[in-house]
Coordinates of N, CA and C in Angstrom, one line a residue:
M1 N 3.2 -11.9 8.2 CA 2.8 -11.3 6.9 C 3.6 -11.9 5.8
D2 N 3.0 -12.3 4.7 CA 3.6 -12.9 3.6 C 4.6 -11.9 2.9
P3 N 5.9 -12.2 2.8 CA 6.8 -11.2 2.2 C 6.5 -10.8 0.8
A4 N 5.9 -11.6 0.0 CA 5.6 -11.3 -1.4 C 4.5 -10.2 -1.4
L5 N 3.6 -10.1 -0.5 CA 2.6 -9.1 -0.4 C 3.3 -7.7 -0.1
L6 N 4.2 -7.8 0.8 CA 5.0 -6.5 1.1 C 5.7 -6.0 -0.1
I7 N 6.4 -6.9 -0.8 CA 7.0 -6.5 -2.1 C 6.0 -5.9 -3.0
G8 N 4.8 -6.5 -3.0 CA 3.7 -6.0 -3.9 C 3.3 -4.6 -3.5
F9 N 3.3 -4.3 -2.2 CA 3.0 -2.9 -1.8 C 4.0 -1.9 -2.3
I10 N 5.3 -2.3 -2.2 CA 6.4 -1.5 -2.7 C 6.2 -1.2 -4.2
L11 N 6.0 -2.3 -4.9 CA 5.8 -2.2 -6.4 C 4.6 -1.2 -6.7
A12 N 3.5 -1.4 -6.0 CA 2.3 -0.5 -6.2 C 2.7 0.9 -5.9
G13 N 3.5 1.2 -4.9 CA 3.8 2.5 -4.6 C 4.8 3.2 -5.6
C14 N 5.5 2.4 -6.3 CA 6.5 2.9 -7.3 C 6.0 3.1 -8.7
V15 N 4.8 2.5 -9.0 CA 4.3 2.7 -10.4 C 3.7 4.0 -10.6
P16 N 3.6 4.5 -11.8 CA 2.9 5.8 -12.1 C 1.4 5.8 -12.0
T17 N 0.8 6.9 -12.2 CA -0.6 7.1 -12.1 C -1.2 6.5 -13.4
T18 N -2.5 6.3 -13.3 CA -3.3 5.8 -14.5 C -3.7 7.0 -15.3
I19 N -4.3 6.7 -16.5 CA -4.6 7.8 -17.4 C -6.1 7.8 -17.6
A20 N -6.7 6.7 -18.2 CA -8.1 6.8 -18.6 C -9.1 7.1 -17.5
S21 N -9.0 6.4 -16.4 CA -10.0 6.6 -15.3 C -9.7 8.0 -14.7
N22 N -8.5 8.5 -14.6 CA -8.2 9.8 -14.1 C -8.9 10.9 -14.9
V23 N -8.8 10.8 -16.3 CA -9.4 11.8 -17.2 C -10.9 11.8 -17.0
V24 N -11.5 10.6 -17.0 CA -13.0 10.4 -17.0 C -13.5 11.0 -15.7
M25 N -12.9 10.6 -14.5 CA -13.4 11.1 -13.3 C -13.1 12.6 -13.0
T26 N -12.0 13.1 -13.5 CA -11.7 14.5 -13.4 C -12.8 15.3 -14.1
R27 N -13.1 14.9 -15.3 CA -14.2 15.6 -16.1 C -15.5 15.5 -15.4
Q28 N -15.9 14.4 -14.8 CA -17.1 14.2 -14.1 C -17.2 15.1 -12.9
A29 N -16.0 15.3 -12.2 CA -16.0 16.1 -11.0 C -15.8 17.6 -11.3
G30 N -15.7 18.0 -12.5 CA -15.6 19.4 -12.9 C -14.1 19.9 -12.7
G31 N -13.2 19.0 -12.7 CA -11.8 19.4 -12.6 C -11.1 19.8 -13.8
N32 N -9.8 20.1 -13.8 CA -9.1 20.6 -14.9 C -8.6 19.3 -15.7
T33 N -9.4 19.0 -16.7 CA -9.1 17.8 -17.5 C -7.8 17.9 -18.3
P34 N -7.4 19.0 -18.9 CA -6.1 19.1 -19.6 C -5.0 18.9 -18.6
L35 N -5.1 19.4 -17.4 CA -4.0 19.2 -16.5 C -3.9 17.8 -16.1
T36 N -5.0 17.1 -16.0 CA -4.9 15.6 -15.7 C -4.3 14.9 -16.8
V37 N -4.6 15.2 -18.0 CA -4.0 14.5 -19.2 C -2.5 14.7 -19.2
V38 N -2.0 16.0 -18.9 CA -0.6 16.3 -18.9 C 0.1 15.5 -17.8
Q39 N -0.4 15.6 -16.6 CA 0.2 14.9 -15.4 C 0.3 13.4 -15.7
S40 N -0.8 12.8 -16.2 CA -0.9 11.3 -16.4 C 0.1 10.9 -17.5
T41 N 0.1 11.7 -18.6 CA 1.0 11.3 -19.7 C 2.5 11.4 -19.3
I42 N 2.9 12.5 -18.6 CA 4.2 12.6 -18.1 C 4.6 11.5 -17.1
G43 N 3.7 11.1 -16.2 CA 3.9 10.1 -15.3 C 4.1 8.7 -15.9
N44 N 3.3 8.4 -16.9 CA 3.4 7.1 -17.6 C 4.6 7.1 -18.5
F45 N 5.0 8.2 -19.0 CA 6.3 8.3 -19.8 C 7.5 8.0 -19.0
L46 N 7.5 8.6 -17.8 CA 8.6 8.5 -16.9 C 8.6 7.2 -16.1
G47 N 7.5 6.5 -16.0 CA 7.3 5.3 -15.2 C 8.3 4.2 -15.4
P48 N 8.5 3.8 -16.7 CA 9.5 2.7 -17.0 C 10.9 3.1 -16.6
F49 N 11.2 4.4 -16.5 CA 12.5 4.8 -16.1 C 12.7 4.8 -14.6
L50 N 11.7 5.4 -13.9 CA 11.8 5.6 -12.5 C 11.4 4.4 -11.6
T51 N 10.4 3.6 -12.1 CA 9.9 2.5 -11.3 C 10.9 1.5 -11.0
P52 N 11.7 1.0 -12.0 CA 12.8 0.0 -11.7 C 13.8 0.6 -10.7
L53 N 14.1 1.9 -10.9 CA 15.1 2.5 -10.0 C 14.6 2.5 -8.6
L54 N 13.4 3.0 -8.4 CA 12.8 3.0 -7.0 C 12.7 1.7 -6.4
L55 N 12.2 0.7 -7.2 CA 12.0 -0.6 -6.7 C 13.3 -1.3 -6.3
K56 N 14.3 -1.1 -7.1 CA 15.6 -1.7 -6.7 C 16.2 -1.0 -5.5
M57 N 16.0 0.3 -5.4 CA 16.4 1.0 -4.2 C 15.8 0.5 -2.9
Y58 N 14.4 0.3 -3.0 CA 13.7 -0.1 -1.8 C 13.8 -1.6 -1.5
T59 N 14.2 -2.4 -2.4 CA 14.3 -3.8 -2.2 C 15.8 -4.3 -2.0
S60 N 16.7 -3.3 -2.0 CA 18.1 -3.6 -1.8 C 18.6 -3.3 -0.4
T61 N 17.7 -3.2 0.5 CA 18.0 -2.8 1.9 C 18.4 -4.0 2.8
G62 N 18.2 -5.2 2.3 CA 18.4 -6.4 3.1 C 17.4 -6.7 4.1
A63 N 16.2 -6.1 4.0 CA 15.1 -6.4 4.9 C 14.7 -7.8 4.8
W64 N 14.0 -8.3 5.8 CA 13.7 -9.8 5.8 C 12.8 -10.2 4.7
Y65 N 11.9 -9.3 4.3 CA 10.9 -9.6 3.3 C 11.5 -9.6 1.9
T66 N 12.7 -9.1 1.7 CA 13.3 -9.1 0.3 C 14.0 -10.4 0.0
H67 N 14.1 -11.3 1.0 CA 14.7 -12.6 0.8 C 13.9 -13.5 -0.1
V68 N 12.6 -13.1 -0.4 CA 11.8 -13.9 -1.3 C 12.2 -13.6 -2.7
L69 N 12.9 -12.5 -3.0 CA 13.3 -12.2 -4.4 C 14.5 -13.1 -4.8
P70 N 14.5 -13.4 -6.1 CA 15.6 -14.3 -6.6 C 16.9 -13.5 -6.7
P71 N 18.0 -14.2 -6.9 CA 19.3 -13.5 -7.1 C 19.3 -12.6 -8.3
A72 N 18.5 -12.9 -9.3 CA 18.5 -12.0 -10.5 C 18.1 -10.6 -10.1
S73 N 17.4 -10.4 -9.0 CA 17.0 -9.0 -8.6 C 18.2 -8.2 -8.2
S74 N 19.3 -8.8 -8.0 CA 20.5 -8.0 -7.6 C 21.4 -7.7 -8.8
D75 N 20.8 -7.8 -10.0 CA 21.6 -7.4 -11.2 C 21.9 -5.9 -11.2
S76 N 22.9 -5.5 -12.1 CA 23.2 -4.1 -12.2 C 22.0 -3.4 -12.8
Y77 N 22.1 -2.0 -12.7 CA 21.0 -1.2 -13.2 C 21.0 -1.4 -14.8
G78 N 22.1 -1.6 -15.4 CA 22.2 -1.7 -16.8 C 21.4 -3.0 -17.3
H79 N 21.6 -4.1 -16.6 CA 20.9 -5.3 -16.9 C 19.4 -5.1 -16.6
L80 N 19.1 -4.4 -15.5 CA 17.7 -4.2 -15.2 C 16.9 -3.4 -16.2
Y81 N 17.5 -2.3 -16.6 CA 16.8 -1.5 -17.7 C 16.8 -2.2 -19.0
R82 N 17.8 -3.0 -19.3 CA 17.8 -3.7 -20.6 C 16.6 -4.6 -20.7
R83 N 16.3 -5.3 -19.6 CA 15.1 -6.2 -19.6 C 13.9 -5.4 -19.7
V84 N 13.8 -4.3 -19.0 CA 12.6 -3.5 -19.0 C 12.2 -3.0 -20.4
F85 N 13.2 -2.4 -21.0 CA 12.9 -1.8 -22.3 C 12.9 -2.8 -23.4
Q86 N 13.5 -3.9 -23.3 CA 13.3 -5.0 -24.3 C 11.8 -5.5 -24.2
Q87 N 11.2 -5.5 -23.1 CA 9.9 -5.9 -22.9 C 8.8 -4.8 -23.2
L88 N 9.1 -3.6 -22.6 CA 8.1 -2.6 -22.6 C 8.3 -1.5 -23.7
G89 N 9.5 -1.5 -24.3 CA 9.7 -0.5 -25.3 C 8.8 -0.5 -26.5
L90 N 8.5 -1.7 -27.0 CA 7.6 -1.9 -28.2 C 6.2 -1.7 -27.8
S91 N 5.9 -2.0 -26.5 CA 4.5 -2.0 -26.1 C 4.0 -0.6 -25.5
I92 N 5.0 0.3 -25.2 CA 4.6 1.6 -24.6 C 5.1 2.7 -25.4
F93 N 6.4 2.8 -25.6 CA 7.0 4.0 -26.3 C 6.7 4.0 -27.8
L94 N 6.9 2.9 -28.4 CA 6.6 2.9 -29.9 C 5.2 3.3 -30.2
P95 N 4.2 2.6 -29.6 CA 2.8 3.1 -29.9 C 2.5 4.5 -29.6
M96 N 3.1 5.0 -28.5 CA 2.9 6.4 -28.1 C 3.5 7.3 -29.1
F97 N 4.7 7.0 -29.6 CA 5.4 7.8 -30.6 C 4.7 7.8 -31.9
L98 N 4.3 6.6 -32.4 CA 3.6 6.5 -33.7 C 2.2 7.2 -33.6
G99 N 1.5 7.1 -32.4 CA 0.2 7.8 -32.3 C 0.3 9.3 -32.3
Q100 N 1.4 9.8 -31.7 CA 1.5 11.3 -31.8 C 1.8 11.7 -33.2
I101 N 2.6 11.0 -33.9 CA 2.9 11.4 -35.3 C 1.7 11.3 -36.1
L102 N 0.9 10.2 -36.0 CA -0.3 10.1 -36.7 C -1.3 11.2 -36.5
Q103 N -1.5 11.6 -35.2 CA -2.4 12.6 -34.9 C -1.9 14.0 -35.4
H104 N -0.6 14.2 -35.4 CA -0.1 15.4 -35.9 C -0.3 15.5 -37.4
L105 N 0.0 14.4 -38.1 CA -0.1 14.5 -39.6 C -1.6 14.4 -40.1
L106 N -2.4 13.7 -39.4 CA -3.8 13.5 -39.8 C -4.8 13.7 -38.7
P107 N -4.8 15.0 -38.2 CA -5.6 15.2 -36.9 C -7.1 14.9 -37.1
N108 N -7.7 15.4 -38.2 CA -9.2 15.3 -38.3 C -9.6 13.9 -38.7
P109 N -9.0 13.2 -39.7 CA -9.4 11.8 -39.9 C -9.1 10.9 -38.7
T110 N -8.0 11.1 -38.0 CA -7.7 10.3 -36.9 C -8.8 10.4 -35.8
H111 N -9.1 11.6 -35.4 CA -10.1 11.8 -34.4 C -11.5 11.3 -34.8
H112 N -11.9 11.7 -36.0 CA -13.3 11.3 -36.4 C -13.4 9.8 -36.7
T113 N -12.4 9.3 -37.4 CA -12.6 7.9 -37.8 C -12.3 6.9 -36.6
L114 N -11.2 7.1 -35.9 CA -10.9 6.2 -34.9 C -11.6 6.4 -33.6
F115 N -11.9 7.6 -33.2 CA -12.5 7.8 -31.9 C -14.0 8.1 -31.9
T116 N -14.5 8.6 -33.0 CA -15.9 8.9 -33.2 C -16.6 7.8 -33.8
T117 N -16.1 7.3 -35.0 CA -16.8 6.3 -35.7 C -16.6 4.9 -35.1
Y118 N -15.3 4.5 -34.8 CA -15.0 3.2 -34.3 C -14.9 3.1 -32.8
K119 N -15.0 4.2 -32.1 CA -15.0 4.3 -30.6 C -13.7 3.6 -30.1
L120 N -12.6 4.0 -30.7 CA -11.3 3.3 -30.3 C -10.9 3.7 -28.9
S121 N -11.5 4.8 -28.3 CA -11.1 5.1 -27.0 C -11.5 4.1 -25.9
R122 N -12.5 3.2 -26.3 CA -12.9 2.1 -25.4 C -11.9 1.0 -25.4
L123 N -11.0 1.0 -26.3 CA -10.0 -0.1 -26.4 C -9.0 0.0 -25.2
G124 N -8.8 1.2 -24.7 CA -7.9 1.3 -23.5 C -8.5 0.6 -22.3
S125 N -9.8 0.9 -22.1 CA -10.5 0.3 -20.9 C -10.6 -1.3 -21.1
L126 N -10.8 -1.7 -22.3 CA -10.8 -3.2 -22.5 C -9.4 -3.8 -22.2
S127 N -8.4 -3.1 -22.6 CA -7.0 -3.6 -22.4 C -6.7 -3.7 -20.9
L128 N -7.1 -2.6 -20.2 CA -6.9 -2.6 -18.7 C -7.7 -3.7 -18.1
L129 N -8.9 -4.0 -18.5 CA -9.7 -5.1 -17.9 C -9.0 -6.4 -18.2
T130 N -8.4 -6.5 -19.4 CA -7.7 -7.8 -19.7 C -6.5 -8.0 -18.8
I131 N -5.8 -6.9 -18.5 CA -4.6 -7.0 -17.7 C -5.0 -7.4 -16.3
L132 N -6.1 -6.8 -15.7 CA -6.6 -7.1 -14.4 C -7.1 -8.5 -14.3
W133 N -7.8 -8.9 -15.4 CA -8.3 -10.3 -15.4 C -7.2 -11.3 -15.4
S134 N -6.1 -11.0 -16.2 CA -5.0 -11.9 -16.2 C -4.3 -12.0 -14.8
A135 N -4.3 -10.9 -14.1 CA -3.6 -10.9 -12.8 C -4.5 -11.8 -11.8
Y136 N -5.8 -11.6 -11.8 CA -6.7 -12.4 -10.9 C -6.7 -13.8 -11.4
D137 N -6.6 -14.1 -12.7 CA -6.6 -15.4 -13.1 C -5.3 -16.1 -12.7
S138 N -4.2 -15.4 -12.8 CA -3.0 -16.0 -12.3 C -3.0 -16.3 -10.8
A139 N -3.6 -15.4 -10.1 CA -3.6 -15.6 -8.6 C -4.5 -16.8 -8.2
F140 N -5.6 -17.0 -8.9 CA -6.5 -18.1 -8.6 C -6.0 -19.4 -9.1
S141 N -5.4 -19.4 -10.4 CA -5.0 -20.6 -11.0 C -3.7 -21.1 -10.3
S142 N -2.9 -20.2 -9.8 CA -1.7 -20.7 -9.1 C -1.9 -21.1 -7.7
G143 N -3.1 -20.8 -7.2 CA -3.4 -21.1 -5.8 C -2.8 -20.0 -4.8
A144 N -2.5 -18.8 -5.3 CA -1.9 -17.8 -4.4 C -2.8 -17.4 -3.3
F145 N -4.1 -17.3 -3.6 CA -5.1 -16.9 -2.5 C -5.2 -18.0 -1.5
S146 N -5.2 -19.2 -1.9 CA -5.4 -20.3 -1.0 C -4.2 -20.5 0.0
T147 N -3.0 -20.0 -0.4 CA -1.8 -20.1 0.4 C -1.7 -18.9 1.4
L148 N -2.6 -17.9 1.3 CA -2.5 -16.7 2.1 C -3.5 -16.8 3.3
P149 N -3.0 -16.5 4.5 CA -4.0 -16.5 5.6 C -5.0 -15.4 5.4
G150 N -6.2 -15.6 6.0 CA -7.2 -14.6 5.9 C -6.8 -13.2 6.4
S151 N -6.0 -13.2 7.5 CA -5.5 -12.0 8.1 C -4.6 -11.2 7.1
N152 N -3.9 -11.9 6.2 CA -3.1 -11.2 5.2 C -3.9 -10.5 4.2
I153 N -5.0 -11.2 3.8 CA -5.9 -10.7 2.8 C -6.6 -9.4 3.3
L154 N -7.1 -9.5 4.6 CA -7.7 -8.4 5.2 C -6.7 -7.2 5.3
F155 N -5.5 -7.5 5.7 CA -4.5 -6.5 5.8 C -4.3 -5.8 4.5
T156 N -4.2 -6.6 3.4 CA -4.0 -6.0 2.1 C -5.1 -5.0 1.7
V157 N -6.4 -5.4 2.0 CA -7.5 -4.6 1.6 C -7.5 -3.3 2.4
F158 N -7.4 -3.4 3.7 CA -7.5 -2.2 4.6 C -6.2 -1.3 4.5
A159 N -5.1 -1.9 4.2 CA -3.9 -1.1 4.0 C -4.0 -0.4 2.7
S160 N -4.5 -1.0 1.7 CA -4.7 -0.3 0.4 C -5.7 0.8 0.5
L161 N -6.8 0.6 1.3 CA -7.7 1.7 1.5 C -7.1 2.8 2.3
G162 N -6.3 2.5 3.3 CA -5.6 3.5 4.1 C -4.6 4.3 3.3
F163 N -3.9 3.6 2.4 CA -2.9 4.4 1.6 C -3.6 5.3 0.6
F164 N -4.7 4.9 0.1 CA -5.5 5.7 -0.8 C -6.0 7.0 -0.1
V165 N -6.6 6.8 1.0 CA -7.1 7.9 1.8 C -6.0 8.8 2.2
L166 N -4.9 8.3 2.7 CA -3.7 9.1 3.1 C -3.2 9.9 1.9
F167 N -2.9 9.3 0.8 CA -2.4 10.0 -0.4 C -3.4 11.1 -0.8
L168 N -4.7 10.8 -0.8 CA -5.7 11.7 -1.2 C -5.7 12.9 -0.3
A169 N -5.6 12.7 1.0 CA -5.7 13.8 2.0 C -4.4 14.7 1.9
I170 N -3.3 14.1 1.7 CA -2.0 14.8 1.6 C -2.1 15.7 0.4
C171 N -2.5 15.2 -0.8 CA -2.4 16.0 -2.0 C -3.5 17.2 -1.9
I172 N -4.6 16.9 -1.3 CA -5.6 18.0 -1.2 C -5.2 19.1 -0.3
V173 N -4.7 18.7 0.9 CA -4.2 19.7 1.9 C -3.1 20.5 1.3
A174 N -2.2 19.8 0.6 CA -1.0 20.5 0.0 C -1.4 21.4 -1.1
S175 N -2.5 21.1 -1.9 CA -2.8 21.9 -3.0 C -3.8 23.0 -2.8
L176 N -4.6 22.9 -1.7 CA -5.6 23.9 -1.5 C -5.1 25.4 -1.3
P177 N -3.9 25.6 -0.6 CA -3.5 27.0 -0.4 C -3.1 27.7 -1.7
W178 N -2.7 27.0 -2.7 CA -2.2 27.8 -3.9 C -2.7 27.3 -5.2
L179 N -3.7 26.4 -5.3 CA -4.3 26.0 -6.6 C -5.8 26.3 -6.6
P180 N -6.4 26.6 -7.7 CA -7.8 26.7 -7.8 C -8.5 25.4 -7.7
R181 N -9.8 25.4 -7.4 CA -10.4 24.1 -7.1 C -10.4 23.1 -8.2
A182 N -10.5 23.6 -9.4 CA -10.4 22.6 -10.6 C -9.1 21.9 -10.6
D183 N -8.0 22.6 -10.3 CA -6.7 22.0 -10.4 C -6.5 21.1 -9.2
V184 N -7.1 21.4 -8.0 CA -7.0 20.6 -6.9 C -7.7 19.2 -7.2
V185 N -8.8 19.3 -7.9 CA -9.5 18.0 -8.2 C -8.6 17.2 -9.1
S186 N -7.9 17.8 -10.1 CA -7.0 17.1 -11.0 C -5.9 16.4 -10.2
V187 N -5.3 17.2 -9.3 CA -4.2 16.6 -8.5 C -4.8 15.5 -7.6
A188 N -6.0 15.6 -7.0 CA -6.5 14.6 -6.2 C -6.8 13.3 -6.9
Y189 N -7.0 13.3 -8.2 CA -7.2 12.1 -8.9 C -5.9 11.5 -9.4
C190 N -4.9 12.4 -9.7 CA -3.7 11.9 -10.3 C -2.7 11.3 -9.3
V191 N -2.6 12.0 -8.1 CA -1.6 11.6 -7.1 C -1.8 10.2 -6.5
P192 N -3.0 9.9 -6.0 CA -3.2 8.6 -5.3 C -3.3 7.4 -6.3
A193 N -3.6 7.7 -7.6 CA -3.9 6.6 -8.5 C -2.6 5.8 -8.9
K194 N -2.7 4.6 -9.1 CA -1.6 3.7 -9.6 C -2.1 2.8 -10.7
T195 N -1.3 2.7 -11.8 CA -1.8 2.0 -12.9 C -1.2 0.5 -13.0
P196 N -2.1 -0.5 -13.0 CA -1.6 -1.8 -13.2 C -1.2 -2.1 -14.7
A197 N -1.6 -1.2 -15.6 CA -1.2 -1.4 -17.0 C 0.3 -1.4 -17.2
I198 N 1.0 -0.7 -16.3 CA 2.5 -0.7 -16.3 C 3.0 -1.6 -15.2
G199 N 2.4 -1.6 -14.1 CA 2.9 -2.3 -12.9 C 2.9 -3.8 -13.1
I200 N 1.8 -4.3 -13.7 CA 1.8 -5.8 -13.8 C 2.8 -6.3 -14.9
P201 N 2.9 -5.7 -16.1 CA 3.9 -6.1 -17.0 C 5.3 -5.9 -16.4
L202 N 5.5 -4.8 -15.6 CA 6.9 -4.6 -15.0 C 7.2 -5.7 -14.0
S203 N 6.2 -6.2 -13.3 CA 6.4 -7.3 -12.3 C 6.9 -8.6 -13.0
Q204 N 6.4 -8.8 -14.3 CA 6.9 -9.9 -15.0 C 8.3 -9.8 -15.4
V205 N 8.8 -8.6 -15.7 CA 10.1 -8.3 -16.1 C 11.1 -8.2 -15.0
L206 N 10.7 -7.5 -13.9 CA 11.7 -7.2 -12.9 C 12.0 -8.4 -12.0
F207 N 11.0 -9.3 -11.8 CA 11.1 -10.4 -10.9 C 11.3 -11.7 -11.7
V208 N 12.4 -11.7 -12.4 CA 12.7 -12.9 -13.2 C 13.2 -14.1 -12.3
G209 N 12.6 -15.2 -12.5 CA 13.0 -16.4 -11.7 C 12.1 -16.7 -10.6
L210 N 11.1 -15.9 -10.4 CA 10.1 -16.2 -9.3 C 9.1 -17.3 -9.8
S211 N 8.6 -18.0 -8.8 CA 7.5 -19.0 -9.1 C 6.2 -18.2 -9.5
G212 N 5.3 -18.9 -10.1 CA 4.1 -18.3 -10.5 C 3.3 -17.9 -9.3
V213 N 3.3 -18.6 -8.2 CA 2.6 -18.3 -7.0 C 3.2 -17.0 -6.4
T214 N 4.5 -16.9 -6.3 CA 5.1 -15.7 -5.7 C 4.8 -14.5 -6.5
R215 N 4.9 -14.6 -7.8 CA 4.6 -13.5 -8.7 C 3.2 -13.0 -8.6
A216 N 2.3 -14.0 -8.5 CA 0.9 -13.6 -8.4 C 0.6 -12.9 -7.0
K217 N 1.3 -13.3 -6.0 CA 1.1 -12.6 -4.7 C 1.6 -11.2 -4.8
I218 N 2.7 -11.0 -5.5 CA 3.2 -9.6 -5.6 C 2.2 -8.7 -6.4
Q219 N 1.5 -9.3 -7.3 CA 0.5 -8.5 -8.1 C -0.8 -8.2 -7.3
I220 N -1.1 -9.0 -6.3 CA -2.3 -8.8 -5.5 C -2.5 -7.4 -5.0
P221 N -1.6 -6.8 -4.2 CA -1.8 -5.5 -3.7 C -2.2 -4.5 -4.8
M222 N -1.6 -4.6 -6.0 CA -1.8 -3.6 -7.0 C -3.2 -3.7 -7.6
V223 N -3.7 -4.9 -7.8 CA -5.0 -5.1 -8.4 C -6.1 -4.7 -7.3
V224 N -5.8 -5.0 -6.0 CA -6.8 -4.6 -5.0 C -6.8 -3.1 -4.9
Y225 N -5.7 -2.5 -4.9 CA -5.6 -1.0 -4.9 C -6.3 -0.4 -6.1
Q226 N -6.2 -1.0 -7.2 CA -6.8 -0.5 -8.4 C -8.4 -0.5 -8.3
G227 N -8.9 -1.6 -7.7 CA -10.3 -1.6 -7.5 C -10.8 -0.6 -6.5
L228 N -10.1 -0.4 -5.4 CA -10.5 0.6 -4.4 C -10.3 2.0 -4.9
Q229 N -9.3 2.3 -5.7 CA -9.2 3.6 -6.2 C -10.2 4.0 -7.2
V230 N -10.7 3.0 -8.0 CA -11.7 3.3 -9.0 C -13.1 3.5 -8.3
A231 N -13.3 2.7 -7.3 CA -14.6 2.8 -6.5 C -14.6 4.1 -5.7
G232 N -13.4 4.4 -5.0 CA -13.4 5.6 -4.2 C -13.4 6.9 -5.1
G233 N -12.7 6.8 -6.2 CA -12.7 8.0 -7.1 C -14.1 8.2 -7.7
S234 N -14.8 7.2 -8.1 CA -16.2 7.3 -8.6 C -17.1 8.0 -7.6
L235 N -17.0 7.5 -6.3 CA -17.8 8.1 -5.3 C -17.5 9.6 -5.0
L236 N -16.2 9.9 -5.2 CA -15.8 11.3 -4.9 C -16.2 12.3 -6.0
T237 N -16.6 11.8 -7.2 CA -17.0 12.7 -8.2 C -18.2 13.6 -7.8
I238 N -19.1 13.0 -7.0 CA -20.3 13.8 -6.6 C -19.9 14.9 -5.6
P239 N -19.3 14.7 -4.5 CA -18.9 15.9 -3.6 C -17.9 16.8 -4.3
L240 N -17.0 16.3 -5.0 CA -16.0 17.2 -5.6 C -16.6 18.0 -6.7
G241 N -17.6 17.4 -7.5 CA -18.3 18.1 -8.5 C -19.1 19.3 -7.9
R242 N -19.8 19.0 -6.8 CA -20.5 20.1 -6.1 C -19.6 21.2 -5.6
W243 N -18.4 20.8 -5.1 CA -17.4 21.7 -4.6 C -16.9 22.7 -5.7
T244 N -16.6 22.1 -6.8 CA -16.1 22.9 -7.9 C -17.2 23.8 -8.5
A245 N -18.5 23.2 -8.5 CA -19.6 24.0 -9.0 C -19.8 25.3 -8.2
R246 N -19.7 25.1 -6.9 CA -19.9 26.3 -6.0 C -18.9 27.4 -6.3
A247 N -17.6 26.9 -6.5 CA -16.6 27.9 -6.9 C -16.9 28.6 -8.2
G248 N -17.5 27.9 -9.2 CA -17.9 28.5 -10.4 C -19.0 29.5 -10.3
E249 N -19.9 29.1 -9.4 CA -21.0 30.1 -9.1 C -20.6 31.4 -8.5
R250 N -19.6 31.3 -7.6 CA -19.1 32.5 -6.9 C -18.3 33.3 -7.9
D251 N -17.6 32.7 -8.8 CA -16.8 33.4 -9.8 C -17.8 34.1 -10.8
G252 N -18.9 33.4 -11.1 CA -19.9 34.1 -12.0 C -20.6 35.3 -11.3
E253 N -20.9 35.2 -10.0 CA -21.5 36.3 -9.3 C -20.5 37.5 -9.2
G254 N -19.2 37.1 -9.1 CA -18.2 38.2 -8.9 C -18.0 38.9 -10.3

C-alpha cells in the first residue's frame, strides 16, 4: 500500500464536515436544517485549530507510512499553526467575520441583493468544484494515478465507502434513542461528511517540502470520499425523507 494514500486517509479523517451539501440534503430529507447549519459552522470554525493537532498526533507515531513525510512535518506546534493561519486566516476567518458583520448591519439588502438577485449562494458550490478540479488536475498532471497500482486505487474507493457507511451507522444508532427523527437526519449528514474545501488547502500548508506527486496522492482519498459522500447522501434523501414524513404524520394524528 502506498504510504501517501494512508496519510491521505488520516488527513480526510481529521478535517471537519462540509456545509453546503449538508444543508441542502438535510432540507431535502426533512431534517433539522438549523441544527445542520450550527453543527457545520462550528465544525468548520474549529477545523483549522483541531485538524493540524490531530494530524500531527497521528503522524508522529513513527509508523512506517509516516516516513514519506518531510522533516518539516516534525516542526513544533507553534510553527505548524503559524503556517496554517498565515495561509488560511485571510481565506476562512476574515471572510466569515466580515460576512457576519455585514449581515448584522444590513440584513435585508444583503439577503435580497446578494442571495436572491445575484444568486451568490451558488458561489460556494462553484468554489468547491474548483478545489476538487484542482486536486484531480494535480493528480493527473503529476502522474500520481499512473504510479499507483490498481489494487491501491480499488482499496481507496472501497475503504472510503466502508468508512462512510461505518460513520453513518454509528451516528444513527447513537442518535436514535434520544433525538427526534429530524435531528437524527441532521446528525447523519454532518458526522460522516468531510470537506475538501479545508482539507486540500491544509494539505498544501501542512506538508511543506513534499513533491507534487506525493502531495497529489495524499489528496486522492479526500476527493474520492467527497464524491462518495455526495452520491450516498443524495440517495439517502429519499428513504430518510419518507422516514421523517411518517414521524410527522404520526405527530399530526396525535
